[in-house]
Amino acid sequence: MLLKPSFVAILASLASVQVANAWFRLACSTPLVQERIDPIISPGQTSQHLHSIHGGSNFSKDMTYNTARQSSCTSCAIAQDLSNYWTPTLYFKDPNTGQFEKVPNGGLLVYYQNRGSADASNGGKGLKAFPAGFRMISGDPRKRSKKYAEGLGTQAELAERAIKSTCLRYGSGNTGYDYYGFPTTDCEAGLNLFYEITWDISAFSNRWKGKPWPFVWSNSDPTGYGWHGDFQNAIDHCNQTPDQLAGKSEACPYFTVLPATTFSACRAKTTEVVEPINGPMAKLPG
């Protein structure tokens, strides 16, 4: 069984929902590194909780756009993408011992999506690529419950709605779900990133039954409401031809699509916070 959380990092809330007119998807392998670093929230410091990081090898506490662009490799499929993407790490809390064990990460799939009335194909002025040095956060690691009624439409409610988790194939074959068990409803309108991350919880299936749910995020969140994601840009967009508009990243002349064996081998230049993270252990890192 795979648990897949996802988030939509919304940059703008647009008045009408339109079809996605330009997008591409980016596959990333298992994490570049897993450590307590967050250069957006805690620059130059050790973060309060563990993150799973994907992307350029120069990820560090003090990283900038320029240092990211100097990365020697990326753990994602496009050679020119030296951006970094990071999220909390999932742990299993053994119901019998109370010990924590890190859950294997199955990789990250990032969707770059241009949506809404601002897109030139919908009569708008056009959506531009993220500028150099652009950074973005979605979610609140402190949240532990749902606060807003769905459909309210405020920025706070949209941010809350952007975080969802599901088990693959859980809803497979049912109305409103695709083959993998994910809802088929569209994302909110606006220029956004959409992350899909898989965690292999099958190894723990014979060690728990019923309630309570034994999985907890590295920010000490057993509910999932505190899930969050970060992004630091170091890539340009390409969305002109029909194949590019259909999400085929290999159709972009500016993109070099790497073999899986190449980008899967990329690791962080350095590990700045060295500590036990795998478990079993009595407490979460940090």
Tab-separated table of C-alpha atoms in Angstrom:
chain	number	residue	atom	x	y	z
A	1	MET	CA	0.000	0.000	0.000
A	2	LEU	CA	1.278	3.464	-0.855
A	3	LEU	CA	0.253	6.634	0.911
A	4	LYS	CA	0.369	9.659	-1.351
A	5	PRO	CA	-0.010	13.199	0.039
A	6	SER	CA	-0.266	16.080	-2.381
A	7	PHE	CA	-0.440	19.842	-2.244
A	8	VAL	CA	-1.265	22.676	-4.565
A	9	ALA	CA	0.800	25.777	-3.906
A	10	ILE	CA	-1.503	28.556	-5.109
A	11	LEU	CA	0.081	31.814	-6.167
A	12	ALA	CA	-3.066	33.593	-7.287
A	13	SER	CA	-6.776	33.032	-6.866
A	14	LEU	CA	-8.492	33.691	-10.193
A	15	ALA	CA	-12.153	34.376	-10.770
A	16	SER	CA	-12.990	31.504	-13.095
A	17	VAL	CA	-11.813	27.918	-13.370
A	18	GLN	CA	-10.418	27.059	-16.798
A	19	VAL	CA	-8.780	24.027	-18.371
A	20	ALA	CA	-5.030	23.729	-17.837
A	21	ASN	CA	-3.571	25.155	-21.044
A	22	ALA	CA	0.135	24.738	-20.399
A	23	TRP	CA	1.895	22.356	-18.080
A	24	PHE	CA	4.589	19.758	-17.708
A	25	ARG	CA	5.306	17.055	-15.182
A	26	LEU	CA	8.647	16.385	-13.556
A	27	ALA	CA	9.637	13.035	-12.058
A	28	CYS	CA	12.057	12.966	-9.119
A	29	SER	CA	13.638	9.892	-7.575
A	30	THR	CA	13.931	8.972	-3.926
A	31	PRO	CA	15.188	11.901	-1.827
A	32	LEU	CA	18.422	13.698	-2.565
A	33	VAL	CA	18.901	13.850	1.206
A	34	GLN	CA	16.741	13.711	4.353
A	35	GLU	CA	17.830	16.095	7.084
A	36	ARG	CA	16.699	18.947	9.324
A	37	ILE	CA	17.275	21.818	6.921
A	38	ASP	CA	14.839	24.443	5.633
A	39	PRO	CA	16.610	27.402	3.947
A	40	ILE	CA	13.315	29.302	3.592
A	41	ILE	CA	11.987	29.067	7.168
A	42	SER	CA	15.300	28.591	8.996
A	43	PRO	CA	18.116	29.966	6.784
A	44	GLY	CA	21.551	29.206	8.172
A	45	GLN	CA	20.087	27.160	11.028
A	46	THR	CA	19.053	23.615	11.834
A	47	SER	CA	15.335	23.121	11.194
A	48	GLN	CA	12.945	21.948	13.900
A	49	HIS	CA	11.954	18.818	11.970
A	50	LEU	CA	13.200	16.448	9.282
A	51	HIS	CA	12.547	17.088	5.587
A	52	SER	CA	12.748	14.890	2.499
A	53	ILE	CA	14.499	16.950	-0.183
A	54	HIS	CA	14.513	16.482	-3.962
A	55	GLY	CA	16.305	18.388	-6.730
A	56	GLY	CA	19.680	20.116	-7.083
A	57	SER	CA	22.695	18.725	-5.226
A	58	ASN	CA	23.710	22.094	-3.697
A	59	PHE	CA	20.775	22.139	-1.271
A	60	SER	CA	21.993	23.682	1.997
A	61	LYS	CA	21.042	25.874	4.960
A	62	ASP	CA	22.341	28.980	3.151
A	63	MET	CA	21.414	28.164	-0.433
A	64	THR	CA	20.565	30.899	-2.935
A	65	TYR	CA	19.423	30.883	-6.532
A	66	ASN	CA	23.033	31.219	-7.671
A	67	THR	CA	24.356	28.367	-5.529
A	68	ALA	CA	21.431	26.186	-6.625
A	69	ARG	CA	22.294	26.839	-10.270
A	70	GLN	CA	25.823	25.592	-9.565
A	71	SER	CA	24.600	22.140	-8.524
A	72	SER	CA	26.511	19.305	-10.160
A	73	CYS	CA	23.403	17.117	-10.565
A	74	THR	CA	19.704	16.845	-9.799
A	75	SER	CA	17.583	14.016	-8.449
A	76	CYS	CA	14.833	15.008	-10.894
A	77	ALA	CA	14.472	14.022	-14.543
A	78	ILE	CA	15.283	17.349	-16.246
A	79	ALA	CA	18.964	18.309	-16.277
A	80	GLN	CA	18.223	22.051	-16.379
A	81	ASP	CA	16.025	21.841	-13.278
A	82	LEU	CA	18.275	22.570	-10.320
A	83	SER	CA	15.385	23.707	-8.131
A	84	ASN	CA	14.694	22.068	-4.775
A	85	TYR	CA	11.441	20.630	-3.463
A	86	TRP	CA	11.035	19.515	0.148
A	87	THR	CA	8.359	18.212	2.508
A	88	PRO	CA	8.103	16.563	5.938
A	89	THR	CA	9.153	12.927	6.296
A	90	LEU	CA	6.712	10.174	7.257
A	91	TYR	CA	7.317	7.933	10.272
A	92	PHE	CA	5.663	4.791	11.634
A	93	LYS	CA	5.054	4.827	15.393
A	94	ASP	CA	4.969	1.237	16.598
A	95	PRO	CA	1.740	0.762	18.630
A	96	ASN	CA	3.454	-1.756	20.894
A	97	THR	CA	6.807	-0.088	21.617
A	98	GLY	CA	6.148	3.599	20.873
A	99	GLN	CA	9.323	3.630	18.762
A	100	PHE	CA	9.530	5.640	15.513
A	101	GLU	CA	10.743	4.199	12.191
A	102	LYS	CA	11.184	6.164	8.955
A	103	VAL	CA	8.870	5.088	6.124
A	104	PRO	CA	10.526	4.493	2.714
A	105	ASN	CA	9.933	7.335	0.253
A	106	GLY	CA	8.894	6.263	-3.248
A	107	GLY	CA	9.747	9.500	-5.033
A	108	LEU	CA	8.141	12.775	-6.056
A	109	LEU	CA	6.169	13.834	-9.133
A	110	VAL	CA	5.835	17.591	-9.680
A	111	TYR	CA	3.232	19.116	-12.018
A	112	TYR	CA	3.963	22.634	-13.303
A	113	GLN	CA	0.520	23.975	-14.242
A	114	ASN	CA	-0.613	27.243	-15.780
A	115	ARG	CA	-4.318	27.756	-15.156
A	116	GLY	CA	-7.030	30.367	-15.261
A	117	SER	CA	-8.105	33.488	-17.074
A	118	ALA	CA	-4.648	35.100	-16.883
A	119	ASP	CA	-3.316	32.558	-19.403
A	120	ALA	CA	-2.910	34.095	-22.875
A	121	SER	CA	-4.935	31.284	-24.467
A	122	ASN	CA	-7.873	32.389	-22.313
A	123	GLY	CA	-7.539	36.041	-23.319
A	124	GLY	CA	-5.309	37.099	-20.453
A	125	LYS	CA	-1.943	38.832	-20.444
A	126	GLY	CA	-0.113	35.548	-20.041
A	127	LEU	CA	1.534	33.713	-17.171
A	128	LYS	CA	5.255	34.132	-16.698
A	129	ALA	CA	7.846	31.677	-15.424
A	130	PHE	CA	8.941	31.937	-11.809
A	131	PRO	CA	11.693	34.572	-11.505
A	132	ALA	CA	15.214	33.791	-10.350
A	133	GLY	CA	15.289	33.377	-6.575
A	134	PHE	CA	11.551	32.740	-6.296
A	135	ARG	CA	10.591	30.699	-3.207
A	136	MET	CA	7.231	29.333	-2.116
A	137	ILE	CA	5.653	27.536	0.848
A	138	SER	CA	2.315	25.748	1.053
A	139	GLY	CA	0.733	24.498	4.274
A	140	ASP	CA	1.167	25.191	7.984
A	141	PRO	CA	3.207	22.708	10.079
A	142	ARG	CA	1.324	23.830	13.211
A	143	LYS	CA	-2.159	22.830	12.026
A	144	ARG	CA	-3.760	19.756	13.571
A	145	SER	CA	-7.409	20.087	12.539
A	146	LYS	CA	-9.707	21.357	9.803
A	147	LYS	CA	-10.898	24.890	10.457
A	148	TYR	CA	-12.843	26.156	7.433
A	149	ALA	CA	-15.942	24.959	5.596
A	150	GLU	CA	-14.947	23.659	2.149
A	151	GLY	CA	-15.990	25.970	-0.658
A	152	LEU	CA	-15.722	29.161	1.396
A	153	GLY	CA	-13.210	30.472	-1.149
A	154	THR	CA	-11.067	32.583	1.168
A	155	GLN	CA	-7.281	32.395	0.930
A	156	ALA	CA	-7.164	30.587	4.284
A	157	GLU	CA	-9.714	27.990	3.159
A	158	LEU	CA	-7.966	27.479	-0.182
A	159	ALA	CA	-4.666	26.937	1.629
A	160	GLU	CA	-6.311	24.367	3.904
A	161	ARG	CA	-7.953	22.608	0.953
A	162	ALA	CA	-4.610	22.357	-0.867
A	163	ILE	CA	-3.367	19.595	1.469
A	164	LYS	CA	-4.817	16.150	0.855
A	165	SER	CA	-3.731	12.540	1.436
A	166	THR	CA	-5.100	9.256	0.136
A	167	CYS	CA	-4.189	5.591	-0.151
A	168	LEU	CA	-3.568	4.447	-3.718
A	169	ARG	CA	-6.449	2.433	-5.188
A	170	TYR	CA	-8.590	3.224	-2.154
A	171	GLY	CA	-11.308	4.700	-4.376
A	172	SER	CA	-10.297	2.913	-7.583
A	173	GLY	CA	-13.271	2.200	-9.813
A	174	ASN	CA	-15.641	4.426	-7.858
A	175	THR	CA	-17.322	7.507	-9.297
A	176	GLY	CA	-15.049	10.544	-8.993
A	177	TYR	CA	-11.818	8.541	-8.665
A	178	ASP	CA	-9.207	7.474	-11.200
A	179	TYR	CA	-7.499	4.084	-11.545
A	180	TYR	CA	-5.065	4.882	-8.750
A	181	GLY	CA	-7.772	6.019	-6.348
A	182	PHE	CA	-7.209	9.763	-6.682
A	183	PRO	CA	-10.058	12.276	-7.017
A	184	THR	CA	-10.629	13.430	-10.597
A	185	THR	CA	-11.786	16.928	-9.596
A	186	ASP	CA	-9.606	19.777	-10.833
A	187	CYS	CA	-7.178	21.885	-8.818
A	188	GLU	CA	-7.961	25.490	-7.945
A	189	ALA	CA	-7.451	28.049	-10.705
A	190	GLY	CA	-4.135	29.874	-10.802
A	191	LEU	CA	-0.446	29.350	-11.485
A	192	ASN	CA	0.568	26.502	-9.219
A	193	LEU	CA	2.793	23.556	-8.470
A	194	PHE	CA	1.220	20.225	-7.632
A	195	TYR	CA	3.276	17.652	-5.711
A	196	GLU	CA	2.541	13.922	-5.617
A	197	ILE	CA	4.672	11.971	-3.148
A	198	THR	CA	4.493	8.270	-2.373
A	199	TRP	CA	5.378	6.521	0.886
A	200	ASP	CA	5.586	2.732	1.096
A	201	ILE	CA	3.625	1.812	4.217
A	202	SER	CA	3.164	-1.825	3.153
A	203	ALA	CA	6.198	-2.920	5.193
A	204	PHE	CA	4.276	-1.997	8.346
A	205	SER	CA	0.902	-3.507	7.402
A	206	ASN	CA	1.225	-6.505	9.735
A	207	ARG	CA	2.244	-4.373	12.723
A	208	TRP	CA	-0.952	-2.437	13.301
A	209	LYS	CA	-4.679	-2.994	13.027
A	210	GLY	CA	-7.494	-0.489	13.253
A	211	LYS	CA	-7.123	2.646	15.316
A	212	PRO	CA	-5.147	4.648	16.241
A	213	TRP	CA	-3.512	5.516	12.937
A	214	PRO	CA	0.195	4.723	13.510
A	215	PHE	CA	1.802	7.141	11.047
A	216	VAL	CA	3.094	10.566	11.992
A	217	TRP	CA	4.858	13.316	10.061
A	218	SER	CA	8.295	14.448	11.186
A	219	ASN	CA	6.800	17.716	12.491
A	220	SER	CA	5.040	15.583	15.173
A	221	ASP	CA	1.761	15.680	13.257
A	222	PRO	CA	-0.382	12.512	13.388
A	223	THR	CA	-3.340	14.206	11.652
A	224	GLY	CA	-1.939	15.255	8.244
A	225	TYR	CA	-3.351	18.771	8.578
A	226	GLY	CA	0.160	20.090	9.287
A	227	TRP	CA	1.630	18.687	6.082
A	228	HIS	CA	3.461	21.338	4.062
A	229	GLY	CA	5.792	21.755	1.136
A	230	ASP	CA	8.537	24.144	0.073
A	231	PHE	CA	9.988	25.143	-3.298
A	232	GLN	CA	13.048	27.148	-4.345
A	233	ASN	CA	13.165	27.937	-8.048
A	234	ALA	CA	16.162	27.284	-10.280
A	235	ILE	CA	14.463	26.363	-13.576
A	236	ASP	CA	12.849	28.045	-16.603
A	237	HIS	CA	9.543	27.033	-18.172
A	238	CYS	CA	8.831	25.783	-21.659
A	239	ASN	CA	5.212	25.708	-22.837
A	240	GLN	CA	4.793	26.581	-26.504
A	241	THR	CA	4.249	23.577	-28.793
A	242	PRO	CA	1.273	21.163	-28.691
A	243	ASP	CA	3.443	18.414	-27.195
A	244	GLN	CA	4.733	20.789	-24.550
A	245	LEU	CA	1.184	21.893	-23.800
A	246	ALA	CA	0.286	18.218	-23.374
A	247	GLY	CA	2.802	17.914	-20.554
A	248	LYS	CA	5.553	16.067	-22.446
A	249	SER	CA	8.701	17.487	-20.872
A	250	GLU	CA	10.896	15.717	-23.435
A	251	ALA	CA	9.286	17.907	-26.148
A	252	CYS	CA	10.888	21.077	-24.803
A	253	PRO	CA	14.095	22.014	-26.713
A	254	TYR	CA	15.451	23.627	-23.561
A	255	PHE	CA	15.056	20.437	-21.541
A	256	THR	CA	17.442	17.511	-21.412
A	257	VAL	CA	15.536	14.530	-20.029
A	258	LEU	CA	17.900	12.355	-18.021
A	259	PRO	CA	17.784	8.549	-17.773
A	260	ALA	CA	16.318	7.362	-14.473
A	261	THR	CA	19.612	5.702	-13.606
A	262	THR	CA	21.338	9.088	-13.839
A	263	PHE	CA	19.051	11.309	-11.783
A	264	SER	CA	18.379	8.530	-9.246
A	265	ALA	CA	22.106	8.475	-8.443
A	266	CYS	CA	22.298	12.176	-7.518
A	267	ARG	CA	22.923	12.950	-3.849
A	268	ALA	CA	23.394	16.165	-1.893
A	269	LYS	CA	26.862	17.696	-1.999
A	270	THR	CA	27.006	17.625	1.792
A	271	THR	CA	24.893	16.412	4.719
A	272	GLU	CA	24.967	19.311	7.160
A	273	VAL	CA	22.956	17.800	10.011
A	274	VAL	CA	24.222	14.331	10.876
A	275	GLU	CA	21.999	12.463	13.345
A	276	PRO	CA	20.035	9.188	13.588
A	277	ILE	CA	16.916	9.428	11.419
A	278	ASN	CA	15.969	5.869	10.438
A	279	GLY	CA	14.959	4.307	13.750
A	280	PRO	CA	13.718	2.540	15.667
A	281	MET	CA	14.132	5.436	18.076
A	282	ALA	CA	12.290	6.851	21.070
A	283	LYS	CA	11.689	10.332	19.598
A	284	LEU	CA	11.504	12.058	16.247
A	285	PRO	CA	14.599	13.951	15.009
A	286	GLY	CA	14.690	17.400	16.575
